[in-house]
Each structure stands twice: as C-alpha cells, then as structure tokens.
XYZ file of C-alpha atoms in Angstrom:
682
model
C 70.625 85.873 97.514
C 69.184 82.344 96.957
C 66.372 80.349 98.531
C 65.663 76.970 99.223
C 61.986 77.265 98.194
C 62.302 79.815 95.377
C 58.733 78.850 94.080
C 57.212 80.292 97.287
C 58.409 83.605 95.690
C 55.508 83.340 93.099
C 53.363 85.007 96.002
C 55.501 88.169 96.002
C 52.039 90.058 94.733
C 50.290 89.252 97.715
C 52.469 92.409 99.314
C 49.906 94.696 97.473
C 47.079 92.961 99.451
C 47.003 96.407 102.075
C 47.043 98.556 99.371
C 44.464 96.673 97.048
C 42.595 96.785 100.264
C 43.038 100.384 101.226
C 41.572 101.292 97.660
C 39.107 99.610 97.592
C 38.009 100.714 101.019
C 38.160 104.313 99.665
C 35.044 103.668 96.867
C 33.163 101.419 99.335
C 30.456 104.391 100.189
C 28.928 107.061 98.248
C 29.822 110.699 99.345
C 27.500 113.106 100.651
C 27.630 116.786 101.070
C 26.372 117.695 104.462
C 26.636 121.313 105.457
C 27.399 120.872 109.040
C 30.236 119.128 107.738
C 31.841 121.554 105.896
C 33.034 123.474 108.989
C 35.151 119.910 109.838
C 36.371 119.818 105.914
C 37.930 123.099 106.431
C 39.400 122.578 109.650
C 40.987 119.466 108.029
C 42.633 120.777 105.515
C 45.249 122.248 107.580
C 46.822 119.164 108.574
C 46.092 116.906 105.431
C 49.602 116.548 104.191
C 50.774 115.078 107.706
C 47.338 112.574 107.608
C 48.274 111.829 103.872
C 52.093 110.564 105.035
C 50.856 109.126 108.317
C 48.857 106.554 105.951
C 51.484 106.307 103.269
C 53.385 104.850 105.767
C 50.762 102.334 107.595
C 50.308 100.999 103.967
C 54.126 101.052 103.087
C 54.835 99.043 106.407
C 51.509 96.161 105.935
C 52.924 95.681 102.392
C 56.327 95.175 103.923
C 55.023 92.886 106.606
C 53.437 90.875 103.936
C 56.649 90.817 101.810
C 58.836 89.652 104.760
C 56.526 87.181 105.678
C 56.911 85.704 101.804
C 60.518 85.757 102.020
C 60.796 84.316 105.322
C 59.000 81.062 104.075
C 61.176 81.035 100.731
C 63.823 80.432 103.057
C 66.631 82.611 101.728
C 70.538 81.725 102.019
C 73.080 84.209 102.527
C 76.754 84.181 103.641
C 80.319 84.655 102.796
C 80.266 82.695 99.336
C 76.597 84.366 98.390
C 76.569 87.764 99.627
C 78.871 89.064 96.600
C 77.026 87.272 93.491
C 73.523 85.882 93.528
C 71.522 83.243 91.119
C 71.970 79.567 90.937
C 74.939 78.197 88.708
C 74.607 75.934 86.053
C 77.612 73.753 86.504
C 79.450 73.930 90.129
C 83.176 72.814 89.571
C 85.181 71.798 93.047
C 88.954 71.544 92.131
C 89.724 70.040 95.782
C 93.179 69.877 97.156
C 94.039 66.411 98.375
C 97.791 67.029 99.162
C 99.673 65.483 102.324
C 99.370 68.841 103.843
C 95.940 69.341 103.862
C 95.870 66.362 106.634
C 96.321 68.978 109.379
C 93.697 68.668 111.967
C 92.611 69.311 115.761
C 93.684 66.086 117.256
C 90.469 66.390 119.975
C 87.944 66.145 116.819
C 90.260 64.679 114.024
C 88.543 66.960 111.686
C 91.479 67.820 108.827
C 91.627 70.894 106.656
C 90.224 68.363 103.758
C 87.394 67.170 105.836
C 86.585 70.746 106.298
C 86.637 71.878 103.007
C 84.265 68.605 102.207
C 81.640 69.251 105.308
C 81.080 73.221 104.061
C 80.722 72.212 100.077
C 78.725 69.509 101.103
C 76.481 72.036 103.000
C 76.716 74.363 100.141
C 75.626 71.993 97.472
C 72.279 70.185 99.488
C 71.065 73.626 99.665
C 72.003 74.998 96.130
C 73.242 72.584 93.919
C 70.357 70.701 93.977
C 69.718 71.895 89.953
C 73.594 71.903 88.977
C 76.051 69.561 87.546
C 78.429 68.860 90.320
C 81.847 68.058 88.923
C 84.899 67.061 91.106
C 88.655 67.515 90.239
C 91.284 66.250 92.647
C 94.680 66.908 92.834
C 96.013 63.484 93.010
C 94.278 62.239 89.625
C 93.325 65.461 87.864
C 90.350 63.729 86.448
C 86.424 65.328 86.249
C 84.213 63.215 87.532
C 80.643 64.586 87.247
C 78.623 63.696 91.016
C 75.596 62.450 90.140
C 73.715 62.728 93.861
C 74.491 64.945 95.736
C 75.726 62.569 98.927
C 78.334 63.398 101.370
C 81.395 64.853 99.775
C 83.742 62.895 102.010
C 82.186 59.516 100.886
C 83.351 59.551 97.582
C 86.575 57.783 97.209
C 88.651 60.528 94.642
C 88.033 62.983 97.660
C 89.788 60.768 100.188
C 93.245 61.353 101.558
C 96.653 61.392 99.891
C 100.167 61.777 100.650
C 100.565 63.148 97.061
C 101.172 67.139 96.386
C 99.160 69.388 94.938
C 99.327 71.500 91.240
C 97.037 74.189 91.476
C 97.189 75.664 88.085
C 97.000 72.225 86.559
C 93.805 71.887 88.458
C 92.633 75.082 86.927
C 93.783 73.960 83.439
C 91.707 70.645 83.610
C 88.905 73.143 84.577
C 88.847 75.617 81.951
C 89.405 72.788 79.379
C 86.113 71.016 80.830
C 83.997 74.116 80.599
C 85.756 74.419 76.862
C 84.813 70.688 75.955
C 81.193 70.556 77.145
C 80.481 74.261 76.271
C 79.014 74.566 79.928
C 77.066 77.696 81.131
C 76.937 79.783 84.154
C 79.529 78.201 86.002
C 80.871 78.348 89.785
C 84.231 77.208 90.183
C 85.199 76.229 94.064
C 89.274 76.227 94.670
C 89.698 74.528 97.805
C 93.030 74.378 99.327
C 95.813 75.301 102.367
C 97.461 77.450 100.233
C 101.034 76.387 99.700
C 103.505 78.018 97.567
C 104.528 75.136 96.174
C 101.240 74.019 95.456
C 100.435 77.286 93.795
C 103.575 76.682 91.795
C 103.774 80.703 90.986
C 106.355 80.108 88.278
C 104.033 77.884 86.237
C 103.829 78.884 82.717
C 100.310 78.255 82.675
C 99.585 81.325 84.977
C 99.145 83.923 81.658
C 96.873 81.163 79.541
C 95.100 80.663 82.779
C 94.422 84.314 83.292
C 93.177 85.001 79.910
C 90.993 81.892 79.941
C 89.533 82.925 83.216
C 89.518 86.903 82.916
C 87.760 86.818 79.240
C 84.752 84.617 80.142
C 81.707 86.194 81.324
C 80.298 82.805 82.778
C 82.751 81.871 85.228
C 82.895 82.616 88.980
C 85.537 81.976 90.906
C 85.305 81.313 94.829
C 88.745 80.428 96.579
C 88.604 78.713 100.002
C 91.835 78.475 102.036
C 93.115 77.048 105.204
C 96.306 79.099 105.265
C 96.606 78.553 109.008
C 99.586 76.409 110.142
C 100.488 74.827 113.488
C 103.447 75.021 115.312
C 102.959 71.966 117.050
C 103.469 69.673 114.207
C 106.706 67.789 113.491
C 107.354 65.983 110.085
C 110.411 63.548 108.785
C 111.824 62.845 105.483
C 114.881 60.477 104.765
C 116.734 60.099 101.505
C 119.991 59.066 99.945
C 119.614 55.384 101.285
C 122.422 53.073 100.873
C 122.842 49.226 102.222
C 126.586 49.175 102.498
C 128.227 45.937 103.578
C 131.258 45.553 105.966
C 133.658 42.706 106.596
C 131.404 42.007 109.705
C 127.691 42.755 108.951
C 125.333 44.728 106.760
C 124.291 48.557 107.277
C 121.757 50.620 106.429
C 122.757 54.495 105.471
C 120.521 57.319 105.180
C 120.012 60.643 105.702
C 116.783 61.730 108.192
C 115.714 65.265 108.386
C 113.142 66.328 110.785
C 111.178 69.567 110.140
C 109.109 71.841 113.045
C 106.213 74.098 111.202
C 106.832 76.286 113.761
C 108.224 80.061 112.121
C 109.206 81.851 115.483
C 112.579 82.894 115.478
C 113.906 81.598 118.340
C 112.801 77.654 119.343
C 113.325 75.717 122.644
C 114.912 72.231 122.250
C 112.680 69.423 122.213
C 113.397 65.826 122.309
C 111.226 63.714 119.774
C 111.327 60.160 120.245
C 111.556 58.148 116.309
C 110.775 54.816 115.878
C 112.651 52.913 113.223
C 111.493 49.561 112.171
C 113.244 47.748 109.527
C 112.213 44.228 108.562
C 109.788 43.970 111.271
C 112.391 44.597 113.845
C 111.636 47.528 115.992
C 114.054 50.060 117.614
C 113.593 53.678 119.510
C 115.744 56.580 119.675
C 115.375 59.681 120.813
C 116.833 62.827 118.526
C 116.940 66.293 120.319
C 116.063 69.440 117.789
C 117.814 72.273 118.395
C 116.273 74.575 115.599
C 113.293 74.550 113.088
C 115.105 72.176 110.733
C 117.626 69.059 112.300
C 119.090 66.789 109.589
C 121.076 63.990 110.521
C 123.611 62.753 107.621
C 124.767 59.387 107.283
C 122.509 58.041 109.871
C 123.690 54.264 110.436
C 121.245 51.111 111.679
C 122.668 47.866 111.871
C 121.104 44.773 109.976
C 121.270 41.354 110.441
C 123.201 39.218 107.843
C 119.949 37.714 106.470
C 118.709 41.175 105.735
C 120.166 41.949 102.001
C 117.025 43.329 100.893
C 113.947 44.547 103.035
C 112.080 47.608 104.095
C 112.036 50.358 106.618
C 109.355 52.884 108.360
C 110.363 55.869 110.106
C 108.347 57.624 111.905
C 107.334 59.964 114.585
C 104.308 60.330 117.668
C 101.106 61.378 116.617
C 100.327 65.243 115.797
C 98.609 67.878 114.238
C 99.044 66.076 110.846
C 99.540 62.285 110.338
C 100.665 62.233 106.793
C 104.357 63.366 107.293
C 105.102 61.535 110.426
C 105.966 58.523 108.360
C 108.676 57.919 106.038
C 109.402 54.362 103.958
C 112.620 53.105 102.645
C 113.340 49.974 100.837
C 116.972 48.575 99.973
C 118.547 45.536 98.210
C 121.982 45.007 96.334
C 123.422 48.305 94.823
C 122.398 48.934 91.754
C 124.764 48.904 88.710
C 125.679 52.816 87.307
C 126.034 52.491 83.362
C 126.942 55.613 81.509
C 126.544 55.543 77.714
C 128.123 58.781 75.761
C 127.466 59.235 72.737
C 129.852 61.572 71.073
C 132.233 61.982 67.973
C 134.946 64.048 70.120
C 137.376 61.904 72.122
C 138.085 64.724 74.170
C 134.710 65.112 75.846
C 133.964 61.337 76.034
C 137.403 61.115 78.168
C 136.354 63.147 80.245
C 133.286 61.725 81.223
C 134.164 58.654 81.197
C 137.079 59.245 84.239
C 134.330 60.698 86.404
C 131.437 58.348 85.579
C 133.410 55.281 85.839
C 135.028 56.670 89.403
C 133.354 54.643 92.424
C 131.741 56.441 95.123
C 128.974 53.955 96.433
C 130.679 51.133 98.129
C 129.349 47.472 96.721
C 127.783 49.265 93.740
C 128.914 48.327 89.706
C 130.007 51.717 87.828
C 130.586 51.021 84.021
C 131.096 53.676 81.061
C 130.793 53.072 77.555
C 131.435 55.305 74.676
C 129.879 55.597 71.272
C 130.160 57.470 67.929
C 126.838 59.186 66.610
C 126.717 55.959 63.899
C 126.583 53.339 66.463
C 123.063 54.592 68.341
C 121.979 50.724 67.640
C 124.838 49.412 69.960
C 123.817 51.404 73.017
C 122.417 48.903 75.787
C 119.173 50.820 76.514
C 117.764 48.461 79.327
C 121.336 48.336 81.491
C 121.847 52.558 80.808
C 121.007 54.372 83.452
C 122.575 57.930 82.496
C 123.026 58.997 78.787
C 125.064 61.744 77.106
C 124.008 62.786 74.161
C 126.824 64.921 72.379
C 124.893 64.739 69.199
C 122.345 66.821 66.681
C 118.752 66.731 68.419
C 117.384 63.954 65.989
C 114.475 64.910 63.665
C 110.780 64.266 64.755
C 109.415 60.967 64.236
C 112.656 59.251 63.551
C 114.087 56.112 65.230
C 116.506 58.092 67.776
C 114.145 60.549 68.788
C 111.767 57.605 69.471
C 114.734 55.982 71.516
C 115.245 58.675 73.423
C 111.953 59.390 75.063
C 111.655 55.646 75.535
C 114.861 56.162 77.753
C 113.451 59.012 79.594
C 110.115 57.958 80.258
C 111.374 54.555 81.855
C 112.654 56.806 84.378
C 116.527 57.012 83.332
C 118.605 60.201 82.841
C 119.117 61.964 79.571
C 121.865 64.903 79.570
C 122.010 67.072 76.678
C 125.412 68.488 75.168
C 125.545 71.306 72.599
C 126.796 69.709 69.201
C 129.171 71.408 67.207
C 127.052 72.080 64.235
C 124.449 75.047 63.894
C 121.593 73.561 63.344
C 118.457 74.769 65.294
C 115.468 73.490 63.355
C 115.341 69.913 65.125
C 113.916 70.047 68.612
C 112.780 67.299 70.934
C 110.323 67.393 73.485
C 110.304 71.229 73.232
C 114.082 71.411 73.340
C 116.019 73.343 70.939
C 120.086 74.107 70.833
C 120.400 78.256 69.567
C 123.494 79.933 68.645
C 126.785 80.097 70.622
C 127.962 82.620 73.287
C 131.352 83.643 73.576
C 133.284 85.689 76.127
C 136.054 86.635 73.983
C 139.277 87.170 76.011
C 137.663 86.657 79.362
C 135.540 83.866 80.474
C 131.442 84.741 80.699
C 130.500 85.960 84.024
C 128.571 83.047 86.091
C 125.341 85.159 87.699
C 123.503 82.408 89.869
C 122.886 78.825 90.543
C 120.654 76.878 92.457
C 121.653 75.553 95.773
C 118.689 73.776 97.444
C 118.075 71.313 94.811
C 119.420 69.955 91.705
C 123.057 69.004 90.242
C 124.195 71.913 91.935
C 122.550 71.756 95.590
C 124.752 72.390 98.449
C 126.455 68.990 100.163
C 124.913 67.323 103.022
C 126.753 69.326 105.211
C 125.376 72.504 103.755
C 128.656 73.800 102.330
C 128.150 75.111 98.500
C 129.985 73.366 95.629
C 132.930 75.735 94.131
C 130.505 77.018 90.921
C 132.029 80.555 91.842
C 135.400 79.116 90.611
C 134.144 78.152 87.177
C 135.445 79.879 84.252
C 132.939 79.625 81.019
C 134.762 80.297 77.858
C 132.141 78.854 75.276
C 128.149 78.827 75.982
C 125.331 77.053 73.272
C 122.400 78.797 74.298
C 119.030 76.806 74.353
C 115.241 77.634 74.285
C 113.041 75.406 76.197
C 110.351 75.481 78.803
C 112.946 74.639 81.828
C 113.914 75.181 85.595
C 117.634 76.964 85.624
C 119.664 75.352 87.539
C 123.189 77.890 86.572
C 122.867 81.180 84.839
C 125.085 83.311 82.971
C 125.166 87.071 84.566
C 122.974 88.267 81.584
C 120.035 85.519 82.721
C 120.617 82.704 80.034
C 120.462 79.248 81.674
C 123.799 76.880 80.930
C 122.511 74.174 83.024
C 118.568 74.046 83.096
C 116.522 70.695 83.724
C 113.878 70.346 81.327
C 110.752 70.597 82.313
C 108.269 67.986 79.947
C 104.676 66.878 80.905
C 105.308 63.006 80.993
C 101.937 61.298 81.095
C 104.056 58.589 83.032
C 105.078 59.883 86.735
C 107.660 56.978 86.779
C 109.383 58.911 84.101
C 113.201 60.226 84.337
C 114.911 63.743 83.919
C 116.605 65.707 81.278
C 119.117 67.654 81.787
C 120.561 70.334 79.298
C 124.236 71.338 79.629
C 125.136 74.389 77.426
C 128.838 74.064 77.669
C 131.457 70.935 77.706
C 134.255 69.416 79.840
C 136.428 70.981 77.510
C 139.396 73.561 77.946
C 138.530 75.492 75.101
C 134.924 75.492 76.571
C 134.962 75.415 80.231
C 136.633 74.410 83.234
C 134.329 71.768 84.058
C 136.830 69.158 83.727
C 139.669 70.671 84.985
C 138.166 72.221 88.235
C 136.428 68.474 88.291
C 134.495 68.798 91.905
C 131.110 70.790 90.157
C 131.484 68.070 87.338
C 131.943 65.078 89.523
C 129.200 66.201 91.631
C 126.837 66.953 89.070
C 127.560 64.105 87.325
C 127.214 61.495 89.801
C 123.571 62.876 91.262
C 122.452 62.373 87.525
C 123.672 59.261 87.497
C 122.124 57.979 90.784
C 118.740 59.700 89.675
C 119.070 57.286 86.517
C 120.004 54.232 88.972
C 116.857 53.968 90.619
C 115.311 52.870 87.166
C 117.391 49.481 86.807
C 117.680 49.320 90.884
C 115.659 46.506 92.115
C 114.969 48.636 95.142
C 113.024 52.159 94.260
C 111.600 55.101 95.666
C 109.097 57.052 94.059
C 106.975 59.997 95.108
C 103.339 59.183 95.385
C 100.990 60.087 92.651
C 98.819 58.784 90.342
C 100.695 56.081 88.149
C 103.223 55.617 90.495
C 102.439 51.798 90.747
C 101.213 51.699 87.148
C 104.195 49.369 85.934
C 103.326 46.653 88.446
C 101.265 43.452 87.409
C 101.164 42.347 91.160
C 101.679 44.643 94.043
C 102.115 43.199 98.278
C 101.557 45.739 100.504
C 104.830 45.348 103.118
C 103.966 48.128 105.142
C 101.545 51.177 104.280
C 99.068 54.032 105.838
C 95.407 52.541 106.175
C 93.432 55.625 105.022
C 94.882 55.026 101.551
C 95.187 51.231 100.594
C 92.699 51.649 98.361
C 94.460 54.063 96.285
C 98.293 52.290 96.554
C 99.773 55.012 94.485
C 98.727 57.693 95.836
C 99.629 57.219 99.479
C 102.895 56.495 101.495
C 104.288 52.944 101.730
C 106.692 49.662 100.953
C 105.515 47.613 98.647
C 107.071 44.400 96.898
C 106.197 44.769 93.093
C 105.897 42.499 90.212
C 107.305 43.198 86.361
C 106.632 41.348 83.630
C 110.060 42.400 82.456
C 112.011 41.793 85.740
C 112.336 40.130 88.888
C 110.565 41.065 92.263
C 110.879 44.797 92.740
C 110.798 46.866 96.085
C 109.409 50.089 95.671
C 108.842 52.891 98.677
C 106.157 55.697 97.798
C 106.999 59.047 99.979
C 105.138 62.293 99.859
C 107.278 64.802 97.390
C 109.373 67.015 99.770
C 108.081 69.839 98.655
C 105.046 68.977 100.964
C 106.736 69.875 104.290
C 107.483 73.380 102.749
C 105.325 75.627 105.248
C 105.600 78.447 103.051
C 102.462 80.049 101.415
C 101.356 82.446 98.700
C 99.917 85.787 100.346
C 96.904 87.107 99.193
C 98.782 89.553 97.032
C 100.593 87.215 95.589
C 97.306 85.339 94.222
C 95.725 88.794 93.310
C 99.230 88.640 90.902
C 98.262 85.099 89.767
C 94.618 85.974 89.071
C 95.202 89.187 87.854
C 92.416 90.555 85.530
C 90.259 87.538 86.792
C 86.828 87.644 89.102
C 87.251 86.062 91.942
C 85.817 85.718 95.816
C 88.580 84.760 98.684
C 87.367 82.735 101.751
C 89.709 82.201 104.417
C 89.130 79.882 107.054
C 90.419 78.053 110.437
C 89.710 74.673 111.795
C 87.051 74.129 113.931
C 85.786 77.593 113.340
C 82.319 75.618 112.507
C 80.784 78.160 109.917
C 79.189 77.640 106.672
C 79.405 79.021 103.531
C 75.815 79.180 103.069
C 73.154 80.127 106.171
C 69.660 80.574 106.240
C 68.646 84.023 107.140
C 64.913 83.388 107.280
C 64.856 84.678 111.053
C 66.639 88.296 109.788
C 63.373 88.503 107.222
C 60.640 87.491 110.649
C 62.679 90.108 112.377
C 61.849 92.685 109.649
C 58.254 91.660 109.495
C 58.023 92.230 113.117
C 59.377 95.305 113.498
C 57.338 96.452 110.431
C 54.119 95.690 112.502
C 54.982 97.444 115.241
C 55.715 100.460 113.098
C 52.172 99.940 111.860
C 50.342 99.718 115.140
C 52.350 102.761 116.495
C 51.385 105.041 113.201
C 47.618 103.511 113.698
C 47.608 104.953 117.687
C 45.035 107.905 117.849
C 46.038 111.122 118.705
C 46.502 112.157 122.123
C 43.183 113.925 123.523
C 43.730 117.962 124.374
C 42.884 119.269 127.833
C 39.726 121.024 128.121
C 41.224 124.300 129.002
C 43.897 124.254 126.569
C 42.196 126.235 123.720
C 41.335 128.718 126.183
C 45.179 129.415 126.848
C 45.796 129.105 123.150
C 43.431 131.918 122.044
C 43.416 135.371 123.202
C 40.564 136.621 122.239
C 38.405 134.535 124.973
C 38.220 135.763 127.831
C 36.181 135.226 131.221
C-alpha cells in the first residue's frame, strides 16, 4: 500500500485516544462503598462478562474509526500494480516498446497502445514516483535516459512513435547493466509491450543470463504491462525485390507486394482494398482483392516514364487501426554491379563459384567475379566487392586480414566462410570458430531440417521449396558460433548458418557459414546446382545493396548515420524528428560517393501477429519474481487508484456499530418478573 500524503500517518497513534480517555474516565472518581448498592453489585456480577465484551467492542470501534479517518486523509493508493508489493522504489526503470505494432489504435479516440502505456505510467509516476529516480529505456535507441521532472511521458522525444522493431531481451540487458553500473537500490522495472513473439525473441541467447541476474537480485521488482489484443480490421502492406528494368520501349518498376490481414479466423470473406501508388509524384490507385489472410502479388509492374531512371515510390493502404503498417517505401536507380570475390587455393571450388556467380539474374545488372589465392588478399577491390567467399583459414585476431574482413561486413557487404582444409581450430573471427570435419562414410550424411520461411534457403516467390532434400552431403565441417541455422544435419549440427553478430552499426552486412564445399567429394551442391545457385545470388543481392545507388534498409537507430546531408522525399510526419526511426524515402549525400537514394521501412517481422503466451513468458522468466498486468485499449483503468473512499466507508461503519453497541437495553414489562418467578403468587 502506498500513500500520497504519508506524513499524515504520523497521527496514527491518535487512534488510541478513545482508549486513553476511557482509562482516564475510570480513575476520575474515588470509589465509596454504599451498603444499599451491594445488592445491585451482586446482581450485576451475573452479567459482568457480557458488559465487559460490550465495552471492549465499543472502544475497538472508536479506535478503528479514528484510524480509518487518518488513513483516508493520507490518500492511500491501490491497484493492480501495488496490491502485490508495497513501498516505494529508489529507482524506477521504464522499458518502452516503441515498435510499429504498438501504434495499433482506436480510430475514434486516436489512442494507441503506446499512448495508453504512457498515460498509465505517467499517472503512476505522478502518484508514486516523486522521490524516485526515473530512467527511460526505449526499444528504438536502447539508451538509458534519466527523467529529471515528472512531466507527461508522451511529451518526451524518446517516447514517440517509430517504424522500428523491438528487442525485449536487449532492453532487459541494458536495464540490468544500468543497475550494476549505478549500484541502484530498490528498483521497479516496468516493461511495456504488446507481447509480440518477434519482439520477445524466445530463442535469444540472452535469456539464461537475464534470468540469473534478475532472479538473484532481491532489490528488483519486475512488472509487465502488456497489451496483447489484436485488431481484426487492421491490414498491413510490405514490398520487396524492387527492380527497375529497361525494355526497348520504356522503363518498368517491378516489385513483390504482400498485403496481410491481422485476423486469425479460419475462414475470411473476400474484401477489396484500394492501394495507392505514388512514384516520383505520379499517383495511381488499384483495387486488390484479398481472398485469404495473406495475399502476395509477385512481380507487380508499374510503368515508368522515359525520364524516371531513378526515383522513389510510396505504396499505401487506407487508414485503419494502425497507420504505421499501411505504408511502404521504395527507391530505384540503375542496377547495382554484382561483384563476387573468391579467396581460395582450390581451383575446383573457385571454378564452381565463378560459374554460378557470373550467371546474370537481374536484367541490366553487371555480374563480375574475381578469383584470388590466399596470398593475394591485398588485391581485393573492397569498395566494389558485394560478396566475398573466404575459403581460407580464419585470420588471427588483430591481423590486417581480420580487420579488413570486419570492415567488409560493417560496410553492409556479405561474407561467406567456407571450410579450409587444415585442421586448425584455435583462430576465431567475430566469435566464429571452425571445428573438426564430419564424414558420412559409405553413405551421405542425412539432412535433418532447413529454414523455408526466410534466409538463403527460403521458398521461391511462388511458394515452392528449393530441392534441398535432394542434396547429398559427404563431408561437413562443424563450427561454433552464435548462429541462426538455415540447414542442419539429422543429428542437429548446423551445416549452413547465418552468424549472429552484435554490430554497433545497424547497416552492417551478413555473415554466413557454409560447412561444406561445392565439390563432388564434399557435396552435390555444384552438380545439383539449383539450391547452390539460388543461395549464392540471394547472398549476392544482399551485399549489392551496399554498393547500389538505391538502397533499402530497416528503420533503426543509426540507419542513416553514414549520411552527411539528408533530403526527405516522402516520410511519415510523426517521426521526422528522428528520421532513421521512421519509414520514408530520402536522398542521402555521403563523403565517399555520389548522392544516394535510401528507403526505410519497418522490419518484416513487425507484421507478424503471433504473440508469446503467458506460459511462454513464465518459461522465459523462470526463477524471476514478476507481476503481469494485461490491459486493453479504451479500458480506462489506472495502475494506481486512490482508495480513500473505502477508508471513509469503513470509518462510517465503525461509528454505526459503536452507536448500536451504546444503545441502552430494552425496558422489561412490569409483570414479566411475575411470570418468570414461580414462587410469587396472588
């Protein structure tokens, strides 16, 4: 229980005044024996126990009435947050989910999940946080900000709407590090989110250490303020695979368009949605019919004028419950050159990669391959290289080669690590280390699983899977790293993985590890061809964005950090203060290149409506004491409510009970004693 006026609780001893007055009143007169009263005293001894109980109850009601009055004057607080633990915290840390999905709102009132969270937490801080240090950590920047005055949280720039994703484990880790660094005392952590599974990231490696840190601290109380509700009326839009093609007659803009409904109903009625296309200022509207929860238009074409060799586009849906997933942006220019460099001493491996990487896929794009040996690393054209195959031992830490590889990835380009022949396992690059070889003997190694929804081995645009099941793996080199498996053996060891690295630069490229080689003695990658070709060109396309003059990135902190000047072409008005956190199209000037075009969009995972269950949260926070509060938009509930009326009601009831106990006994009838005494007769 907390109080807005706790100093008034000093008056609680005044509740003993009725008892003190009673004791004083008992000793007020000197007792004198009177013979005539002896018979009355003897008669009252028969009812002494009842009279004493009555006096005790009267005194108790008077004490309770005074105590309730003092409690009511102290303005007590109660509610979902304060009914479990009492007392004020020295530090209050607010972990705010600012992801795009938190902008789901009630159209009539304009209240979003994010604004509802801020309103409730602002009210809580004004009532209970006046003497506490308040620290805000938002999902977009992950920077702790100390709030010096208890103003409306919605007025702080770090609480505004964004088109970014959230990383709940990373937010909790920042909070834990803050507590350790500042040696904070009793701390309340308020984590506010919409419970999206992609934000909670149950597969994150951070959860074990977080459970250990939070579970062993007796001074930390964790509160989860969740808004898991979904909106069946919400529709979102995404675009991908943007290409500008030149035909003999004209230019065309081709991209894939996906429209998703939030509803999880099994059967959905067809609905027609008007989609607005704005390309270089020219507006057109097309009606698209949704027959299922998700509709994908592959290779959607928008004609361009002969003068539209470069530019931007905005594709949008009508306003619904979330305005931040109704818009997608694109930029286009001349196709980026696709340069692949292979560092290998094995001519067979280099030949297989060169044949696949040099085959053109995108019309108008230049495809070039360069094959070098291990001792010719200095000849790599780093600025032009989009994809680098490193079929050589991992360079030692601190070496020039290791620094160049890290710089290659940090600049947004793609690196694929191929297993070298030697057996050295001591060297490491960004947490990655090669282990021993594994062979299948007389029969190939069995393939267990591969990722089909995303990554290098994802299904094709038409939904058909790649023929991974037909691959034969004869030799595989295992590895150690924090990775996202894309292809595993039946025994569970990863063969092809995306290496997970905590880059300080959000525009950094990808690192992949391929545990086998496109050589007949190792695998059938080169002979089967299809999967190998698709994987290579998907990795090449990822790296080509870093050398393209038209680049697409996810909205995130630092997404536009490499720009000297920024000219917004079309953006969401709500996030212009922090342009890299919102969707939009920009013209960017950099120091080492010409003017570029950059499109920022919310990450694809933000359109996933799957939420983590309460059981899932319990598993992730196993051993951590926490309180979960689920709310809904428009509920109007507050985290801390004043309950002084309840104490005044209790005081009134105590006074009524005291008055009833003070009533004199009912008078007896004159002849009632006669009727009760059988020895008295007429």
